[in-house]
Short mmCIF file of C-alpha atoms in Angstrom, two decimals:
data_model
loop_
_atom_site.label_atom_id
_atom_site.label_comp_id
_atom_site.label_asym_id
_atom_site.label_seq_id
_atom_site.Cartn_x
_atom_site.Cartn_y
_atom_site.Cartn_z
CA MET C 1 9.09 26.13 18.92
CA GLN C 2 10.15 23.08 20.91
CA LEU C 3 11.85 19.87 19.78
CA VAL C 4 9.57 17.14 21.13
CA GLY C 5 10.80 13.94 19.51
CA TYR C 6 12.58 12.27 16.63
CA GLU C 7 12.16 9.48 14.10
CA SER C 8 14.90 7.08 13.13
CA SER C 9 14.29 4.02 10.99
CA GLY C 10 14.90 2.56 7.59
CA THR C 11 12.08 4.68 6.14
CA GLY C 12 13.58 8.05 7.01
CA SER C 13 14.71 10.16 9.94
CA ALA C 14 13.42 13.48 11.22
CA LEU C 15 13.26 15.86 14.16
CA LEU C 16 9.75 16.53 15.46
CA ALA C 17 8.88 20.05 16.57
CA SER C 18 5.83 21.79 18.00
CA ASP C 19 4.70 25.39 18.21
CA GLY C 20 2.79 24.82 21.43
CA ASP C 21 -0.04 23.04 23.18
CA GLY C 22 -2.47 21.46 20.74
CA ALA C 23 -0.24 22.14 17.73
CA GLU C 24 0.29 19.61 14.98
CA LEU C 25 3.78 18.21 14.82
CA GLU C 26 6.24 19.67 12.34
CA ARG C 27 8.52 17.05 10.80
CA HIS C 28 12.01 18.23 9.83
CA PRO C 29 13.60 15.53 7.59
CA LEU C 30 17.24 14.63 8.13
CA GLU C 31 18.52 13.63 4.71
CA ALA C 32 22.21 13.82 3.80
CA GLY C 33 23.00 17.32 2.59
CA ASP C 34 20.09 18.99 4.39
CA ASP C 35 20.94 22.08 6.42
CA LEU C 36 19.73 22.53 9.99
CA ALA C 37 19.73 25.99 11.53
CA PHE C 38 18.30 25.84 15.03
CA SER C 39 19.73 27.58 18.06
CA LEU C 40 19.02 25.81 21.35
CA GLY C 41 17.39 27.76 24.16
CA GLU C 42 15.91 26.59 27.48
CA ARG C 43 15.11 22.93 28.00
CA HIS C 44 12.02 21.63 29.77
CA CYS C 45 9.54 18.75 29.61
CA ALA C 46 8.60 17.79 26.06
CA GLY C 47 5.08 16.83 27.11
CA THR C 48 3.49 14.08 25.07
CA ILE C 49 2.15 13.40 21.59
CA ASP C 50 -1.53 12.52 21.35
CA ASP C 51 -2.87 9.65 19.25
CA ASP C 52 -4.00 12.11 16.56
CA GLY C 53 -0.47 13.52 16.18
CA THR C 54 -0.99 16.73 18.12
CA HIS C 55 1.37 17.87 20.86
CA ILE C 56 0.32 18.27 24.48
CA ALA C 57 2.81 20.76 25.91
CA CYS C 58 4.24 20.87 29.44
CA ASP C 59 6.27 23.65 31.04
CA ARG C 60 7.66 21.69 34.00
CA PRO C 61 11.44 22.12 34.25
CA SER C 62 12.42 18.42 34.20
CA ALA C 63 13.83 17.34 30.83
CA PRO C 64 13.35 15.61 28.58
CA TYR C 65 10.23 14.57 30.52
CA CYS C 66 8.73 15.36 33.89
CA GLU C 67 7.36 12.73 36.28
CA TYR C 68 3.92 12.99 34.67
CA HIS C 69 5.11 12.42 31.11
CA ALA C 70 8.01 10.02 31.59
CA SER C 71 7.14 6.52 30.45
CA THR C 72 8.91 3.25 31.07
CA TRP C 73 8.18 0.24 28.91
CA VAL C 74 7.72 -2.50 31.49
CA CYS C 75 8.69 -5.25 29.00
CA ALA C 76 12.19 -3.80 28.77
CA ARG C 77 12.81 -4.89 32.37
CA CYS C 78 11.46 -8.41 31.85
CA THR C 79 13.83 -11.35 32.23
CA GLY C 80 11.19 -14.05 31.81
CA THR C 81 8.87 -13.30 34.73
CA CYS C 82 6.07 -11.11 33.38
CA LEU C 83 5.79 -7.76 35.19
CA LYS C 84 2.30 -7.00 33.86
CA ASP C 85 -0.99 -7.95 35.49
CA GLU C 86 -1.58 -10.25 32.53
CA MET C 87 0.95 -11.49 29.99
CA ASP C 88 0.07 -10.31 26.46
CA CYS C 89 3.18 -10.97 24.34
CA TYR C 90 1.78 -14.02 22.54
CA GLU C 91 3.39 -13.59 19.14
CA ALA C 92 6.63 -14.68 17.50
CA HIS C 93 9.69 -12.95 18.97
CA ALA C 94 13.23 -12.84 17.65
CA VAL C 95 16.37 -12.98 19.76
CA TYR C 96 19.28 -11.25 18.04
CA ILE C 97 22.88 -10.20 18.49
CA ALA C 98 23.76 -6.73 17.19
CA ALA C 99 27.31 -5.61 16.40
CA PHE C 100 28.61 -2.09 17.00
CA ALA C 101 32.08 -1.51 15.60
CA PRO C 102 34.64 -2.52 16.36
CA ASP C 103 33.75 -5.23 18.90
CA THR C 104 30.72 -4.42 21.03
CA PHE C 105 28.08 -7.12 20.72
CA LYS C 106 24.60 -6.75 22.23
CA VAL C 107 21.88 -9.33 22.72
CA GLY C 108 18.32 -8.15 22.31
CA VAL C 109 14.70 -9.14 21.75
CA THR C 110 11.96 -7.79 19.52
CA ARG C 111 8.80 -8.95 17.82
CA GLU C 112 9.90 -10.93 14.79
CA TRP C 113 8.03 -8.83 12.24
CA ARG C 114 9.90 -5.66 13.23
CA LEU C 115 13.40 -7.14 13.64
CA GLU C 116 15.13 -5.16 10.88
CA THR C 117 13.43 -1.92 11.94
CA ARG C 118 14.55 -2.42 15.54
CA LEU C 119 18.13 -3.03 14.47
CA ARG C 120 18.18 0.15 12.40
CA GLU C 121 16.65 2.12 15.28
CA GLN C 122 19.63 1.07 17.39
CA GLY C 123 22.19 1.88 14.71
CA ALA C 124 23.64 -1.63 14.54
CA ASP C 125 26.41 -2.20 12.00
CA ARG C 126 25.61 -5.89 11.71
CA ALA C 127 23.28 -8.34 13.34
CA ALA C 128 22.42 -12.00 13.54
CA HIS C 129 18.97 -13.47 14.20
CA ILE C 130 19.70 -16.44 16.47
CA HIS C 131 16.35 -17.62 17.85
CA THR C 132 12.66 -17.41 16.98
CA VAL C 133 10.28 -18.27 19.81
CA SER C 134 6.52 -18.22 20.31
CA ASN C 135 6.25 -15.45 22.91
CA GLY C 136 8.09 -12.67 24.68
CA ARG C 137 8.55 -14.52 27.96
CA ILE C 138 10.68 -17.24 26.38
CA ALA C 139 12.61 -14.63 24.38
CA ARG C 140 13.43 -12.66 27.54
CA GLU C 141 14.60 -15.81 29.31
CA LEU C 142 16.99 -16.54 26.44
CA GLU C 143 18.14 -12.92 26.39
CA ALA C 144 18.90 -12.95 30.11
CA GLU C 145 20.91 -16.15 29.72
CA ILE C 146 22.98 -14.81 26.81
CA ALA C 147 23.46 -11.47 28.61
CA THR C 148 25.74 -13.26 31.09
CA GLN C 149 28.25 -13.45 28.21
CA LEU C 150 27.34 -10.40 26.08
CA THR C 151 26.00 -6.99 27.02
CA ASP C 152 22.29 -6.23 26.75
CA ARG C 153 22.73 -2.47 26.36
CA VAL C 154 25.13 -0.17 24.52
CA ARG C 155 25.93 3.31 25.80
CA THR C 156 25.92 6.34 23.52
CA ARG C 157 29.69 6.69 23.90
CA SER C 158 30.18 3.25 22.33
CA LYS C 159 27.77 4.06 19.52
CA VAL C 160 29.69 7.25 18.73
CA ALA C 161 32.92 5.25 18.68
CA ALA C 162 31.26 2.84 16.24
CA LEU C 163 30.69 5.59 13.66
CA ALA C 164 34.20 5.37 12.21
CA PRO C 165 35.83 1.90 12.48
CA ALA C 166 34.76 -1.37 10.91
CA VAL C 167 33.48 -4.43 12.76
CA ASP C 168 36.22 -6.78 13.95
CA GLU C 169 35.54 -9.83 11.76
CA ASP C 170 37.26 -12.37 14.00
CA ALA C 171 35.56 -11.10 17.15
CA TRP C 172 32.16 -11.08 15.42
CA GLU C 173 32.47 -14.63 14.15
CA SER C 174 33.69 -15.76 17.57
CA ALA C 175 30.65 -14.17 19.23
CA LEU C 176 28.33 -16.10 16.89
CA ALA C 177 30.18 -19.41 16.99
CA GLU C 178 27.94 -21.12 19.54
CA PHE C 179 24.65 -20.11 17.89
CA ASP C 180 22.72 -21.52 14.95
CA VAL C 181 22.29 -18.29 13.01
CA ILE C 182 18.94 -18.00 11.22
CA ASP C 183 19.70 -14.82 9.28
CA ARG C 184 22.37 -12.13 9.06
CA PHE C 185 22.08 -8.38 8.48
CA ASP C 186 24.70 -5.91 7.27
CA PHE C 187 23.56 -2.29 7.40
CA ASP C 188 24.61 0.68 5.30
CA TYR C 189 23.54 4.07 6.64
CA GLY C 190 24.72 5.95 3.56
CA PHE C 191 27.81 7.66 4.90
CA ASP C 192 31.40 6.86 5.85
CA LEU C 193 33.64 8.70 8.29
CA ALA C 194 37.41 8.69 8.33
CA ALA C 195 37.56 9.52 12.04
CA GLN C 196 35.34 9.43 15.08
CA PRO C 197 33.24 12.61 15.31
CA VAL C 198 33.06 14.90 18.32
CA ARG C 199 30.05 14.36 20.54
CA GLU C 200 27.99 17.55 20.97
CA THR C 201 24.42 18.72 21.54
CA ILE C 202 23.65 21.04 18.64
CA ALA C 203 20.96 21.38 15.98
CA SER C 204 22.80 23.38 13.35
CA GLY C 205 25.00 22.28 10.47
CA THR C 206 24.84 20.14 7.35
CA VAL C 207 23.45 16.63 7.79
CA VAL C 208 26.04 13.95 7.03
CA GLY C 209 23.71 11.12 7.98
CA VAL C 210 21.75 9.39 10.73
CA LYS C 211 22.65 6.10 12.37
CA GLY C 212 20.15 4.95 14.97
CA ARG C 213 19.45 7.94 17.14
CA LEU C 214 22.83 9.53 16.31
CA LEU C 215 22.60 12.54 14.03
CA VAL C 216 25.92 13.35 12.34
CA LEU C 217 26.41 17.00 11.41
CA GLU C 218 29.22 18.95 9.76
CA ASN C 219 29.64 22.39 11.28
CA GLY C 220 32.57 24.73 10.72
CA GLY C 221 34.81 22.05 9.30
CA THR C 222 34.23 19.60 12.15
CA THR C 223 31.98 16.54 12.21
CA TYR C 224 29.75 16.17 15.26
CA ALA C 225 27.66 13.29 16.59
CA VAL C 226 24.43 14.36 18.27
CA ASP C 227 22.29 11.99 20.32
CA MET C 228 18.83 13.09 19.20
CA ARG C 229 17.42 12.05 22.56
CA ASP C 230 19.53 14.87 24.05
CA LEU C 231 17.73 17.40 21.83
CA VAL C 232 14.25 16.50 23.05
CA GLY C 233 12.76 19.23 25.22
CA TYR C 234 14.79 22.17 23.92
CA ASP C 235 13.08 25.36 22.84
CA VAL C 236 14.63 26.36 19.52
CA THR C 237 14.79 29.44 17.34
CA ALA C 238 15.93 29.84 13.77
CA GLY C 239 19.65 30.51 13.65
CA THR C 240 22.92 28.66 14.13
CA ALA C 241 24.58 27.92 17.46
CA ASP C 242 26.54 30.91 18.74
CA ARG C 243 28.60 29.12 21.41
CA ASN C 244 32.09 27.75 20.96
CA LEU C 245 32.15 24.12 19.87
CA GLN C 246 34.84 21.55 20.49
CA SER C 247 37.10 21.18 17.47
CA SER C 248 37.77 17.95 15.60
CA LEU C 249 41.09 17.51 17.42
CA GLY C 250 39.06 15.96 20.26
CA SER C 251 37.81 13.20 17.99
CA PHE C 252 41.14 11.44 18.27
CA GLY C 253 41.14 11.37 22.08
#
């Protein structure tokens, strides 16, 4: 079996697995209290998932995807000048600022109708909808302008750090001071941590919760944060990890 993807949204989170080429995807829910017991083996290209939900396998060694199955969303690189042969983003777009505790603030763009879903996919602690515009080109121009003051991407390390502390209220309000906020969001992912977890790549333990693409597991008395993107491509077998894991002492580093 191979881990070939994951789901993370307000409607539920799961790891997606496949038994081979042409197999239907197996969905392994990640609800608090669920137990995972997968041992990671070799990692190689995760292939692709067909429109009908079946998996097209690939054995090339590049992971998580080889050159034939890697995909780049061209709109993610847009700063207002369309990179497609023909512009097609003619629908309402939202420009937002997302907060990751304690004081990392990211500007971003998404189609207005999926704003809350996008924020949950990223694991934002809070967010503010600051502009609604008629198309993606205008939204990307605004994003690029605001990105000269705020970041437009947040690394996994910062998202792991955001799992324990609260958002700095003063810094958050200061970041929003110059904008006419349309709406605010405050997210609850259903779990609280007293300390920052240890970052690891494992698929065994008891699920504490999921925040964005971060899967939080308790294993052997230590809480771990797993970037689910780092699991994609691994062959797995039933059974817990048999390698030594970093203890919770490292979470205070």
